[in-house]
Tab-separated table of C-alpha atoms and ligand atoms in Angstrom:
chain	number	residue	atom	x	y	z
A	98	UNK	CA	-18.633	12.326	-7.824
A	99	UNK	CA	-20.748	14.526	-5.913
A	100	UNK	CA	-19.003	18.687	-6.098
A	101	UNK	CA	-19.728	21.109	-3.796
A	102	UNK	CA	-18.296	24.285	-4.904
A	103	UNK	CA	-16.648	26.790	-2.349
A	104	UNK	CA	-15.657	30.036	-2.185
A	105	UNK	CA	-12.407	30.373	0.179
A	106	UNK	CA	-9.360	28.959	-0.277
A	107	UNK	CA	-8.691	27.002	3.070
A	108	UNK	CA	-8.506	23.363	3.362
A	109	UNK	CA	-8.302	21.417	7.468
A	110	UNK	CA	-6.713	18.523	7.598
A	111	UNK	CA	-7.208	16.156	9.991
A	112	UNK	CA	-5.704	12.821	10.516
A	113	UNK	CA	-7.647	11.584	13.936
A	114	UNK	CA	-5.989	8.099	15.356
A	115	UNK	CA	-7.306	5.994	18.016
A	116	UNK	CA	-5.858	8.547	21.046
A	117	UNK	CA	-4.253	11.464	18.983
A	118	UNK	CA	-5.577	13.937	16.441
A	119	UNK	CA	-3.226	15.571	13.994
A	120	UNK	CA	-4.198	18.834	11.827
A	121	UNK	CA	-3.207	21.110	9.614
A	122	UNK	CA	-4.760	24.681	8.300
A	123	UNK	CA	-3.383	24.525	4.662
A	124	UNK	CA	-4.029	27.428	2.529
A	125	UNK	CA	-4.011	26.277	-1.045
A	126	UNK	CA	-3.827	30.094	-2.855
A	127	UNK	CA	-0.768	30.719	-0.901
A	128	UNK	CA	2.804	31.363	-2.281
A	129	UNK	CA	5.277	28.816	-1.086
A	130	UNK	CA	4.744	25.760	-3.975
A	131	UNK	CA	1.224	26.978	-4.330
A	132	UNK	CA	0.437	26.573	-0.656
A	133	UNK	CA	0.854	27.488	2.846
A	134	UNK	CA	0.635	25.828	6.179
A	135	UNK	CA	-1.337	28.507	8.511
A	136	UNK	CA	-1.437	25.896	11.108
A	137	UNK	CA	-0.098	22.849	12.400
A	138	UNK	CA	-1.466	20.973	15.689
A	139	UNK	CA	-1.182	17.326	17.759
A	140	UNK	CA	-3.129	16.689	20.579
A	141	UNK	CA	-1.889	13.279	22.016
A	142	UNK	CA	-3.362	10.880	24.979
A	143	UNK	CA	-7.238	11.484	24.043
A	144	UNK	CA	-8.920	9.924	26.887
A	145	UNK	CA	-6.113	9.402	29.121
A	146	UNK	CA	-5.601	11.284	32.424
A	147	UNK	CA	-3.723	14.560	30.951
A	148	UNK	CA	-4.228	15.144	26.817
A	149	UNK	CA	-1.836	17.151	25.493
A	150	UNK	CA	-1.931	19.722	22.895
A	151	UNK	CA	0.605	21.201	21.067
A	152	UNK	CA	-0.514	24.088	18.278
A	153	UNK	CA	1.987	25.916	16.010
A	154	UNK	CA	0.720	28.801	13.834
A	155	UNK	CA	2.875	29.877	10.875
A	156	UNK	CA	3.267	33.298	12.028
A	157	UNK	CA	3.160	33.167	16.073
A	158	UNK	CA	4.593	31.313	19.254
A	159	UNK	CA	4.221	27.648	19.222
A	160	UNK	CA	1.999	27.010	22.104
A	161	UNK	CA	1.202	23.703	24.510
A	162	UNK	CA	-0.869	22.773	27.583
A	163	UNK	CA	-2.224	20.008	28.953
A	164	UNK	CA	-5.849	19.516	29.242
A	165	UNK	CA	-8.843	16.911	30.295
A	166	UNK	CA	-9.446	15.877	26.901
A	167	UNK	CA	-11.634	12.459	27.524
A	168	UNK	CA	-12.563	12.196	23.610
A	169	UNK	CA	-12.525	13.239	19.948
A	170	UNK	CA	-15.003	16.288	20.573
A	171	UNK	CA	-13.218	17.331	23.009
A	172	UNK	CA	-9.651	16.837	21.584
A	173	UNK	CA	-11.114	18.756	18.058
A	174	UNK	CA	-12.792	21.785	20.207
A	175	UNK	CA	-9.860	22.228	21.677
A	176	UNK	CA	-8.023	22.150	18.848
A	177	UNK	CA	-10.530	24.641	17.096
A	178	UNK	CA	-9.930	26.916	19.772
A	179	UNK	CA	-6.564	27.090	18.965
A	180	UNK	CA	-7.067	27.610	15.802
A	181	UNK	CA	-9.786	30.697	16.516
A	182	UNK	CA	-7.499	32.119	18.831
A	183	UNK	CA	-5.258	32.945	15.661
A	184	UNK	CA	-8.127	34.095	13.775
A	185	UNK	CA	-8.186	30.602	12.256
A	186	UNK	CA	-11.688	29.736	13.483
A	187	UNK	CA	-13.914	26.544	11.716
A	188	UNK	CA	-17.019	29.449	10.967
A	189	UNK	CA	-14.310	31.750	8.959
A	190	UNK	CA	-15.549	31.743	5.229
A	191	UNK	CA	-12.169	31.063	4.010
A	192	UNK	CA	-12.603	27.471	5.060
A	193	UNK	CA	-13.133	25.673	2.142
A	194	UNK	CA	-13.615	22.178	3.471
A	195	UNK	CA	-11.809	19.708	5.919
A	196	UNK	CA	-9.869	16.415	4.510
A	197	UNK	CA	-10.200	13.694	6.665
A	198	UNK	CA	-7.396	10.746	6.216
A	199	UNK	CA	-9.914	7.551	6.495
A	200	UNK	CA	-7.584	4.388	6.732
A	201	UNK	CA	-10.331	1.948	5.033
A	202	UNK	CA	-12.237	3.000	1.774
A	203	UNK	CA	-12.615	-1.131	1.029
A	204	UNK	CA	-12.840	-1.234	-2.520
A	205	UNK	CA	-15.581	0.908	-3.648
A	206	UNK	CA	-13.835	4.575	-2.532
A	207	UNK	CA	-11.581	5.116	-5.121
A	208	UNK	CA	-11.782	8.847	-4.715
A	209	UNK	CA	-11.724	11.367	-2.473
A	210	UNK	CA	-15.516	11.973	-1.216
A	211	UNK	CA	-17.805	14.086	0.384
A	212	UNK	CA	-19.048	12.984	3.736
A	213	UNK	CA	-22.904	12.037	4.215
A	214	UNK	CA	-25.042	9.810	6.152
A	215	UNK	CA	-24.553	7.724	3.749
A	216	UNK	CA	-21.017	7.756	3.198
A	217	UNK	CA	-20.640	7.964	7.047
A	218	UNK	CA	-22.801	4.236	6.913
A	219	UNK	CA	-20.502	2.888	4.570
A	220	UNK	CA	-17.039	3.838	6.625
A	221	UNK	CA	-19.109	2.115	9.624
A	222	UNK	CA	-19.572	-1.161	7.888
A	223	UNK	CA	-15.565	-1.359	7.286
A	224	UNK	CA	-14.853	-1.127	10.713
A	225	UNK	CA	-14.365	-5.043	11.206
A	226	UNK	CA	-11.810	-4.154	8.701
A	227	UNK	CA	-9.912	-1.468	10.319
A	228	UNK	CA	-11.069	-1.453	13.989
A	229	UNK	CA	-8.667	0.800	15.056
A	230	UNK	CA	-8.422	3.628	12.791
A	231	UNK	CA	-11.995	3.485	11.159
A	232	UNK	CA	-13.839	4.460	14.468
A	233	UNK	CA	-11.216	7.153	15.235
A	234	UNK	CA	-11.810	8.378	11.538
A	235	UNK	CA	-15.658	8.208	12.228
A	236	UNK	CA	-15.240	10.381	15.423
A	237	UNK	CA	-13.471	12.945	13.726
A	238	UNK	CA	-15.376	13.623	10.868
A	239	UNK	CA	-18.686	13.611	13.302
A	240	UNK	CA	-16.955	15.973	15.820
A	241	UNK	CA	-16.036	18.413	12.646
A	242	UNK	CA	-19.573	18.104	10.925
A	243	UNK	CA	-20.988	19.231	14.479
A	244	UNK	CA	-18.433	21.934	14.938
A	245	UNK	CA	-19.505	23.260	11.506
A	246	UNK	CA	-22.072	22.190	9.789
A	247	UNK	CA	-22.147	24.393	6.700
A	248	UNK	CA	-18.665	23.468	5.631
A	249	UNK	CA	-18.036	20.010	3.496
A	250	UNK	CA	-16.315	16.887	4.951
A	251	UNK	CA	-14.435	14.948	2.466
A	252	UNK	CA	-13.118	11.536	2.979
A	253	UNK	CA	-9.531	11.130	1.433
A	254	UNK	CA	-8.709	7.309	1.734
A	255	UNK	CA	-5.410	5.455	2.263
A	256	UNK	CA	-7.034	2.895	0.451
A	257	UNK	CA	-8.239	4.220	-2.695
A	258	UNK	CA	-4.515	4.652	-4.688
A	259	UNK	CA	-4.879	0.825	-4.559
A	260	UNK	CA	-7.951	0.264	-5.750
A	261	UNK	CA	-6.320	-0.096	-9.655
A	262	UNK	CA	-4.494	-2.991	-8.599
A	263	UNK	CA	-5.757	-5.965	-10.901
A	264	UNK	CA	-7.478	-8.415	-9.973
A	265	UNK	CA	-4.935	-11.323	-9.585
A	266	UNK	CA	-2.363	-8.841	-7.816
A	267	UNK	CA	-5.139	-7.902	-5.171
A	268	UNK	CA	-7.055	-11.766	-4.682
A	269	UNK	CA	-5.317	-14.107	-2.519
A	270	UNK	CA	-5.299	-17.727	-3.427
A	271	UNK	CA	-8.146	-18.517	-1.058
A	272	UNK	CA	-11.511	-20.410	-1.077
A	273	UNK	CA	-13.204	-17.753	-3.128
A	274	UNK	CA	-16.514	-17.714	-1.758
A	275	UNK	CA	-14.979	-17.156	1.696
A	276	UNK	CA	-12.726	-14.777	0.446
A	277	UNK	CA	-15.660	-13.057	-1.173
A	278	UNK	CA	-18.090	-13.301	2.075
A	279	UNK	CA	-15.482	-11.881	4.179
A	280	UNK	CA	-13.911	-9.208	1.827
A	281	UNK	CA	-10.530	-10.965	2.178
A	282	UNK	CA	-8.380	-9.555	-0.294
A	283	UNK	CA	-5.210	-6.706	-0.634
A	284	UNK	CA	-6.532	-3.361	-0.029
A	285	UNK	CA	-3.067	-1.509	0.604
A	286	UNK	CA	-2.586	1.482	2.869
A	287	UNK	CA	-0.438	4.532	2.819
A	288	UNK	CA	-2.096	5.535	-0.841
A	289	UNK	CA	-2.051	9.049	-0.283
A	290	UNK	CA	1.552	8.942	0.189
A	291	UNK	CA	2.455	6.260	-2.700
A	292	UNK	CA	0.488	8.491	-4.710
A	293	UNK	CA	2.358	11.763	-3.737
A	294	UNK	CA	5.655	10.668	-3.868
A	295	UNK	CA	4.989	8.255	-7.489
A	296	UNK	CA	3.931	12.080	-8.708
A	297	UNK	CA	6.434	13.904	-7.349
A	298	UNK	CA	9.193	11.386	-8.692
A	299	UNK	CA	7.843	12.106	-11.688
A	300	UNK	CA	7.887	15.687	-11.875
A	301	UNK	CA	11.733	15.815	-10.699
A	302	UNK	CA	12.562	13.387	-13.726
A	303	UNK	CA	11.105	15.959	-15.652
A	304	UNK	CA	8.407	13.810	-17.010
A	305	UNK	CA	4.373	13.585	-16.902
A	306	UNK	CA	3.359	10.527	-14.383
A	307	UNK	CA	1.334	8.335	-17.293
A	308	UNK	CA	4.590	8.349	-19.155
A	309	UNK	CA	6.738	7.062	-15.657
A	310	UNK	CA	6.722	3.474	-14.009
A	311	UNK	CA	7.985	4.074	-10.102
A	312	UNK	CA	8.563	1.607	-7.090
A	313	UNK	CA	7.820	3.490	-3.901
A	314	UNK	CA	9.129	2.746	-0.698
A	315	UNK	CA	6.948	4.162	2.287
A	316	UNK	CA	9.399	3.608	4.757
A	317	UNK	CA	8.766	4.979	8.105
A	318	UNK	CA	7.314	2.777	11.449
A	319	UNK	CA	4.710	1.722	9.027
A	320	UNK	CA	6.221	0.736	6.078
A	321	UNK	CA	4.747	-0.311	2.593
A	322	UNK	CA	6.056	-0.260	-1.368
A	323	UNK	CA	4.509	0.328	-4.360
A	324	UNK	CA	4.285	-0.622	-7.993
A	325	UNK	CA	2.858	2.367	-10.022
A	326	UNK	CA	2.950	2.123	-13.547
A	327	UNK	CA	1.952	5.276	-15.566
A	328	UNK	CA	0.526	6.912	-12.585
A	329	UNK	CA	-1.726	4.136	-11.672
A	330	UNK	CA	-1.024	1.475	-8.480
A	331	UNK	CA	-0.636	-1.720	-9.952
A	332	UNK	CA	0.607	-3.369	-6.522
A	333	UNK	CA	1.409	-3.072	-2.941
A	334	UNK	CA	2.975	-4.926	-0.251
A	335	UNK	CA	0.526	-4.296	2.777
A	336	UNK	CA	-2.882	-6.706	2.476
A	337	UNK	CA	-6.198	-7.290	3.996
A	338	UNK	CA	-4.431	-4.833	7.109
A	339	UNK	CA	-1.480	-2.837	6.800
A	340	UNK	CA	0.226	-6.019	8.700
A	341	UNK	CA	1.342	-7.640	5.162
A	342	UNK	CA	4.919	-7.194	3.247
A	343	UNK	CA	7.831	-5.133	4.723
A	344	UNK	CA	9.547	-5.613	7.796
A	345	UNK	CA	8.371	-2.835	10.060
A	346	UNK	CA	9.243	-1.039	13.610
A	347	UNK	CA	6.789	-2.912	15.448
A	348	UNK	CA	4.958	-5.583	12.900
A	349	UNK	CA	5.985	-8.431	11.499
A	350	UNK	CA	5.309	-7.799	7.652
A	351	UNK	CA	5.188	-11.376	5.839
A	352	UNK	CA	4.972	-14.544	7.788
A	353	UNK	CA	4.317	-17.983	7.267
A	354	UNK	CA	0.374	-17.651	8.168
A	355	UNK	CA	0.937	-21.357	9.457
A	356	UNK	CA	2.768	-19.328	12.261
A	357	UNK	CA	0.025	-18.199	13.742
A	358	UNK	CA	-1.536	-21.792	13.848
A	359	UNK	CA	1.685	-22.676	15.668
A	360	UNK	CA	1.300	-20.164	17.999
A	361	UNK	CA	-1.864	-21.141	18.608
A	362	UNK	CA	-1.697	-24.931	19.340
A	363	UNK	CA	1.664	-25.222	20.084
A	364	UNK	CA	2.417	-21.907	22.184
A	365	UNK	CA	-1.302	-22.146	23.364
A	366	UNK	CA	-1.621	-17.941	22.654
A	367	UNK	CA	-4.802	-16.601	22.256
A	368	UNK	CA	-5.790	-15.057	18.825
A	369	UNK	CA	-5.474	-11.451	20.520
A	370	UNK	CA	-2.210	-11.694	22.156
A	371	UNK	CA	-0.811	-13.478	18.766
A	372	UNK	CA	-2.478	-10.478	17.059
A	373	UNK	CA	-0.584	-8.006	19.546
A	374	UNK	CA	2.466	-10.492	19.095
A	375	UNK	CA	2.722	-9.595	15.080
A	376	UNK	CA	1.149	-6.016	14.927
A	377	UNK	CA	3.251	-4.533	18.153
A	378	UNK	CA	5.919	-6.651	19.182
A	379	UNK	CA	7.677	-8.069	16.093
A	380	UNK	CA	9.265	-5.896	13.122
A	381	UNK	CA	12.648	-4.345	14.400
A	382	UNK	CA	11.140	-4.176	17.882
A	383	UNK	CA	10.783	-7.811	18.104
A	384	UNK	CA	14.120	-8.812	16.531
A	385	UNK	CA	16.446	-6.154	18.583
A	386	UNK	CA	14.301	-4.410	21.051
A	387	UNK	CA	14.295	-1.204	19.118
A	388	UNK	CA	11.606	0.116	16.793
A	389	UNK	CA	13.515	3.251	15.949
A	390	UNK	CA	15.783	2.670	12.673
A	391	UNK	CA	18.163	4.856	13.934
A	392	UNK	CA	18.609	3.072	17.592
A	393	UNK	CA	19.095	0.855	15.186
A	394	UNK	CA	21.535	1.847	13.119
A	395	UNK	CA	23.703	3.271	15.649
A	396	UNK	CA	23.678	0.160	17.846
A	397	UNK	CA	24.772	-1.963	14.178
A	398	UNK	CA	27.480	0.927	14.264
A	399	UNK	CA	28.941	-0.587	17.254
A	400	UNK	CA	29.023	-4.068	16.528
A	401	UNK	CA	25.555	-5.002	18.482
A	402	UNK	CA	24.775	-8.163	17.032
A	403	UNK	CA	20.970	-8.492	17.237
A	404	UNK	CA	21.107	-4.939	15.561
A	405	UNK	CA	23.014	-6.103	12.754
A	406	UNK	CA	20.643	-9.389	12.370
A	407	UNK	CA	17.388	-6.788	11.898
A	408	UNK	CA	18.901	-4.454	10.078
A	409	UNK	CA	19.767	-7.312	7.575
A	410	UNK	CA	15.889	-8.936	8.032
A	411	UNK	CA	15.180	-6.049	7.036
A	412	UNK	CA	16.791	-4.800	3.898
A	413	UNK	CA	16.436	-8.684	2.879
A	414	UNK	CA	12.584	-7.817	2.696
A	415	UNK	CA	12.906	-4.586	1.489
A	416	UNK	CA	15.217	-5.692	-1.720
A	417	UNK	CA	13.080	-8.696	-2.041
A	418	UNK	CA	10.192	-6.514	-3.054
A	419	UNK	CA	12.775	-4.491	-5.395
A	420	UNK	CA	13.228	-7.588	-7.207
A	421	UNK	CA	9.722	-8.503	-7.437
A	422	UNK	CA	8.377	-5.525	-8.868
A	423	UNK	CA	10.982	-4.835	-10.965
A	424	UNK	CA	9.386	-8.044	-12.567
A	425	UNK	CA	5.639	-6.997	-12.062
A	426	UNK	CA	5.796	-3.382	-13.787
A	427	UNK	CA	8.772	-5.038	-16.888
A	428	UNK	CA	10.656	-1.845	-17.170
A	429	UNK	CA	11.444	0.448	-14.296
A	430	UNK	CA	12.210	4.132	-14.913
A	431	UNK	CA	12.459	5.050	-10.859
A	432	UNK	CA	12.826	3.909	-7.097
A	433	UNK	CA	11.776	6.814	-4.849
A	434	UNK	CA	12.040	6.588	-1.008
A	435	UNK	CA	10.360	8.283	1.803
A	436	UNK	CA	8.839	8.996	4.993
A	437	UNK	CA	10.903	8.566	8.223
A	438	UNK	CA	13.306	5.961	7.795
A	439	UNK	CA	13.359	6.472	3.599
A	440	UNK	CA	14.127	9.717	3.791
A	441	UNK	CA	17.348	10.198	6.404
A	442	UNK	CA	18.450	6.645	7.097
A	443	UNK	CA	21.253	6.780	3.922
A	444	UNK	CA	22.482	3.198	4.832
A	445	UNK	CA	19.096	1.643	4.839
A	446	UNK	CA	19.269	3.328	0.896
A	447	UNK	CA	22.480	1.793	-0.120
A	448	UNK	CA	21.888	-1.046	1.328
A	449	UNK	CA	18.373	-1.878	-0.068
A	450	UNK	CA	20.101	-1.605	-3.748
A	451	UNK	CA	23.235	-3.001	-2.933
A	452	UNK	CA	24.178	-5.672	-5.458
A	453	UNK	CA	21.163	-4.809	-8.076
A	454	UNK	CA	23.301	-2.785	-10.657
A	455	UNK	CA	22.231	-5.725	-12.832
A	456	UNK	CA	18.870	-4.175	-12.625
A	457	UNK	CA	20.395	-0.706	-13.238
A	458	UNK	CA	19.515	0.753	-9.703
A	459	UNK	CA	22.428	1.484	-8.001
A	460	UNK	CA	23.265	5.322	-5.634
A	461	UNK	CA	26.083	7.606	-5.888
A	462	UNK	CA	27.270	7.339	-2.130
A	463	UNK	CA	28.258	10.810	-2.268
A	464	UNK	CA	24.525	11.905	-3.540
A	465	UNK	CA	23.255	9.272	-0.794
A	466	UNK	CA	24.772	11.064	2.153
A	467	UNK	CA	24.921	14.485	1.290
A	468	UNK	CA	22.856	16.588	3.909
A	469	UNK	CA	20.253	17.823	2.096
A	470	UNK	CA	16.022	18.257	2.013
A	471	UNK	CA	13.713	18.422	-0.517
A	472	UNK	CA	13.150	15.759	-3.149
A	473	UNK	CA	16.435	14.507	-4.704
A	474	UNK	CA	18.235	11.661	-7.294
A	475	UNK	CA	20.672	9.712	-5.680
A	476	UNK	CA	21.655	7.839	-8.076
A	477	UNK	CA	24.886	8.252	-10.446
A	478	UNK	CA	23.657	9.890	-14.096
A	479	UNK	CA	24.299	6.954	-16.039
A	480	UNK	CA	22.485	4.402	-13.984
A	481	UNK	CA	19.425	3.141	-15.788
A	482	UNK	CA	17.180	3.564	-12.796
A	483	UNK	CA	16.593	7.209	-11.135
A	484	UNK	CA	17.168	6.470	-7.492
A	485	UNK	CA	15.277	9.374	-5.779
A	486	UNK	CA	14.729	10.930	-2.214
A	487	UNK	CA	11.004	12.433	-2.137
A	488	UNK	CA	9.860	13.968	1.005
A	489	UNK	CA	6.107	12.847	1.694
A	490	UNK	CA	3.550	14.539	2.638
A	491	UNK	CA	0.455	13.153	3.418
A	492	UNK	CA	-1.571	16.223	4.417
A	493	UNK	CA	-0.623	18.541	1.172
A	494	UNK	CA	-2.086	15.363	-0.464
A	495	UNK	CA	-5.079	14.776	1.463
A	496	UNK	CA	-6.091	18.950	0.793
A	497	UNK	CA	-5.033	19.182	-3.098
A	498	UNK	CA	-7.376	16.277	-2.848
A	499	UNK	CA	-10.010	18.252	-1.464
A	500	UNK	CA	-9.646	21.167	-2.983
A	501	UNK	CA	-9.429	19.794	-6.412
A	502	UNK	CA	-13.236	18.777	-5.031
A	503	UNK	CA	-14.707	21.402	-3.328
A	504	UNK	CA	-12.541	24.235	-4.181
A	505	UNK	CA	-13.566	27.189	-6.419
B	712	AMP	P1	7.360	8.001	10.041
B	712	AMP	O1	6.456	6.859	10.400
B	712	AMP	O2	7.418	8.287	8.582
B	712	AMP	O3	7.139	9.228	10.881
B	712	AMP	O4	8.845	7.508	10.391
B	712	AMP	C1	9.233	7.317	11.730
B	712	AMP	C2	10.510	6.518	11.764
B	712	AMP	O5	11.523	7.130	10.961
B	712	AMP	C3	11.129	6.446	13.156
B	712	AMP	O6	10.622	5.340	13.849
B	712	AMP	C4	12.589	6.278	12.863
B	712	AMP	O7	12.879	4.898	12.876
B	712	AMP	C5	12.777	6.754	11.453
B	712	AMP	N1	13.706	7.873	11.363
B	712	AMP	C6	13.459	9.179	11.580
B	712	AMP	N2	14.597	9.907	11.414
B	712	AMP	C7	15.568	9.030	11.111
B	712	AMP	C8	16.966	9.152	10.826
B	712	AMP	N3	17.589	10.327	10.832
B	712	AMP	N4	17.663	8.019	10.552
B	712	AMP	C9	17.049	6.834	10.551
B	712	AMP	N5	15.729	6.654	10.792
B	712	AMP	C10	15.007	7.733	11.073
């Protein structure tokens, strides 16, 4: 692992996607938990007509306009400008480094890493992989390296929490020279967040992670689960894309891959409309028209029928994975959810465990529905299992990451 020491305590994150950039100023010698969010920005509809930028400094107005904003330079100077404007500027010698979430490390980045030529080359040659986010990632990171060039880049992968997974959890049970020629195997996304949330389950049970075996549940519009046993990933539900496992808001999770063959001869689809078909127009979306869990849930509420029928696909799924890696990791000490739908949809909670007090997971309704933030058990004290609530968050991650790298 390559270290480049830095003085200054400031770590930019940015998440770039194929039309928006997210970012955060974090500053990891601040007070709250160690750390404290300077800034926080979105700038949405790169390359359309009107981009739009919204920037919220910790200590000031939040402030939004709409600009020309016809790519990822444009969208991060922009965004730096912001940022300078609050005496925040890239050239201040408190930045330490900027994280960059990269969807696809592939196998090989297992950690996070600082950004060269190289490096760059090697996020390039996954793009067949990921062509969506990889190119958006790549833009990013060169738009930062040529707004500074002093400062480090490091690539924090959603891959790389995966990369433990053994062998005959991450091979499918294909021809293995195509497989091999191909790179056709489970990569797993979301990491940075399984890997938050797995230690941060771990820490509210009082515990160190290596002595804790968690399932996370990464349920927001993506959604993915976890097997993590002692603090290592030992499986995950998304694949070769992030299109594998869970029922989702827009994607299909698993599927007979003989669909698509169907869809093909007998539907006569082409390959990119049956690829829109599973990735944007399946999931909740495709079963009741509504992507949003709690469109959802409030249409289930009052007896819509085709709400009812997802919501049920859906927790099927969900406590189908329960079951299975309650077998994979032999003795469970935790179920954590999170992100959107994991961490205020209460009924998608209950539900998922319904019925698996066998396994000792069960909530405490009252714990379930209380109103409350910040990472919590749910479950009654003499259940086996710790049910838990965690809050994710992907950019605190991404800079501990970083600064754990680069940081003096
Ligand atoms: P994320 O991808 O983690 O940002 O999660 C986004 C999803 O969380 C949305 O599509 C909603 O379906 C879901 N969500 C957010 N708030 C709630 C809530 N209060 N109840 C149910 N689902 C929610």
């Amino acid at each position: 692992m390559t270290r480049t020491r830095r003085a200054g305590s400031r770590v930019l994150v940015l998440n770039s996607g194929s039309s928006s950039v997210k970012y955060q100023l974090l500053d990891m010698n601040g007070t709250v938990h160690g750390t404290a969010r300077l800034a926080t920005g979105l700038v949405e509809r790169i390359g359309e007509r009107s981009a739009r930028l919204v920037h919220t400094p910790a200590h000031g107005e939040r402030r939004e306009r709409e600009a020309d904003l016809p790519d990822h330079r444009a969208a991060l100077t922009a965004a730096a400008e912001e940022l300078a404007a609050d005496g925040l500027g890239l050239d201040a010698p408190e930045l330490a480094a900027v994280g960059h979430r990269v969807v696809h490390g592939g196998r090989w980045f297992t950690e996070p890493t600082v950004v060269d030529e190289g490096v760059l080359a090697e996020i390039e040659r996954l793009v067949p992989l990921a062509p969506l986010h990889n190119p958006a990632n790549i833009a990013g990171i060169r738009t930062a390296m040529a707004l500074n060039g002093d400062v480090p880049q490091v690539a924090v992968f959603d891959t790389a929490f995966h990369t433990t997974i053994p062998e005959h959890a991450a091979r499918y049970a294909l021809d293995a020279k195509t497989a091999e020629e191909h790179r056709i195997r489970k990569y797993g996304f979301h990491g940075t967040s399984h890997a938050y949330v797995a230690r941060r389950t771990a820490a509210l049970l009082g515990r160190e992670p290596s002595a804790v075996n968690v399932i996370v549940l990464h349920l927001g519009n993506g959604a993915s689960a976890s097997a993590v046993a002692g603090g290592r990933c030992v499986e995950t539900s998304m694949g070769l894309t992030p299109l594998e496992g869970l029922v989702m808001g827009t994607r299909s999770g698993d599927i007979d891959p003989a669909v698509v063959f169907h869809l093909s001869r007998v539907a006569g689809l082409a390959m990119e409309d049956i690829d829109v078909l599973l990735n944007q127009r399946s999931g909740l979306m495709g079963l009741c028209g509504d992507n949003d869990m709690r469109e959802v849930l409030r249409r289930r509420a009052e007896g819509d029928e085709e709400a009812r029928l997802a919501f049920d696909v859906y927790i099927h799924r969900l406590k189908k994975y329960i079951g299975a890696y309650c077998a994979v990791l032999g003795r469970v000490d935790a179920v954590a959810f999170t992100a959107g739908v994991g961490e205020n949809a209460a009924p998608v909670r209950s539900a998922a465990v319904a019925g698996l007090e066998g396994l000792g997971i069960e909530v405490d309704e009252p714990a379930n529905t209380a109103r409350e933030s910040g990472p919590r058990l749910i479950s009654p004290e003499y259940a086996r299992v710790a049910v838990a609530v965690v809050p994710t968050d992907e950019e605190l991650e991404i800079a501990t990451q970083v600064f754990a790298l680069v940081g003096s």
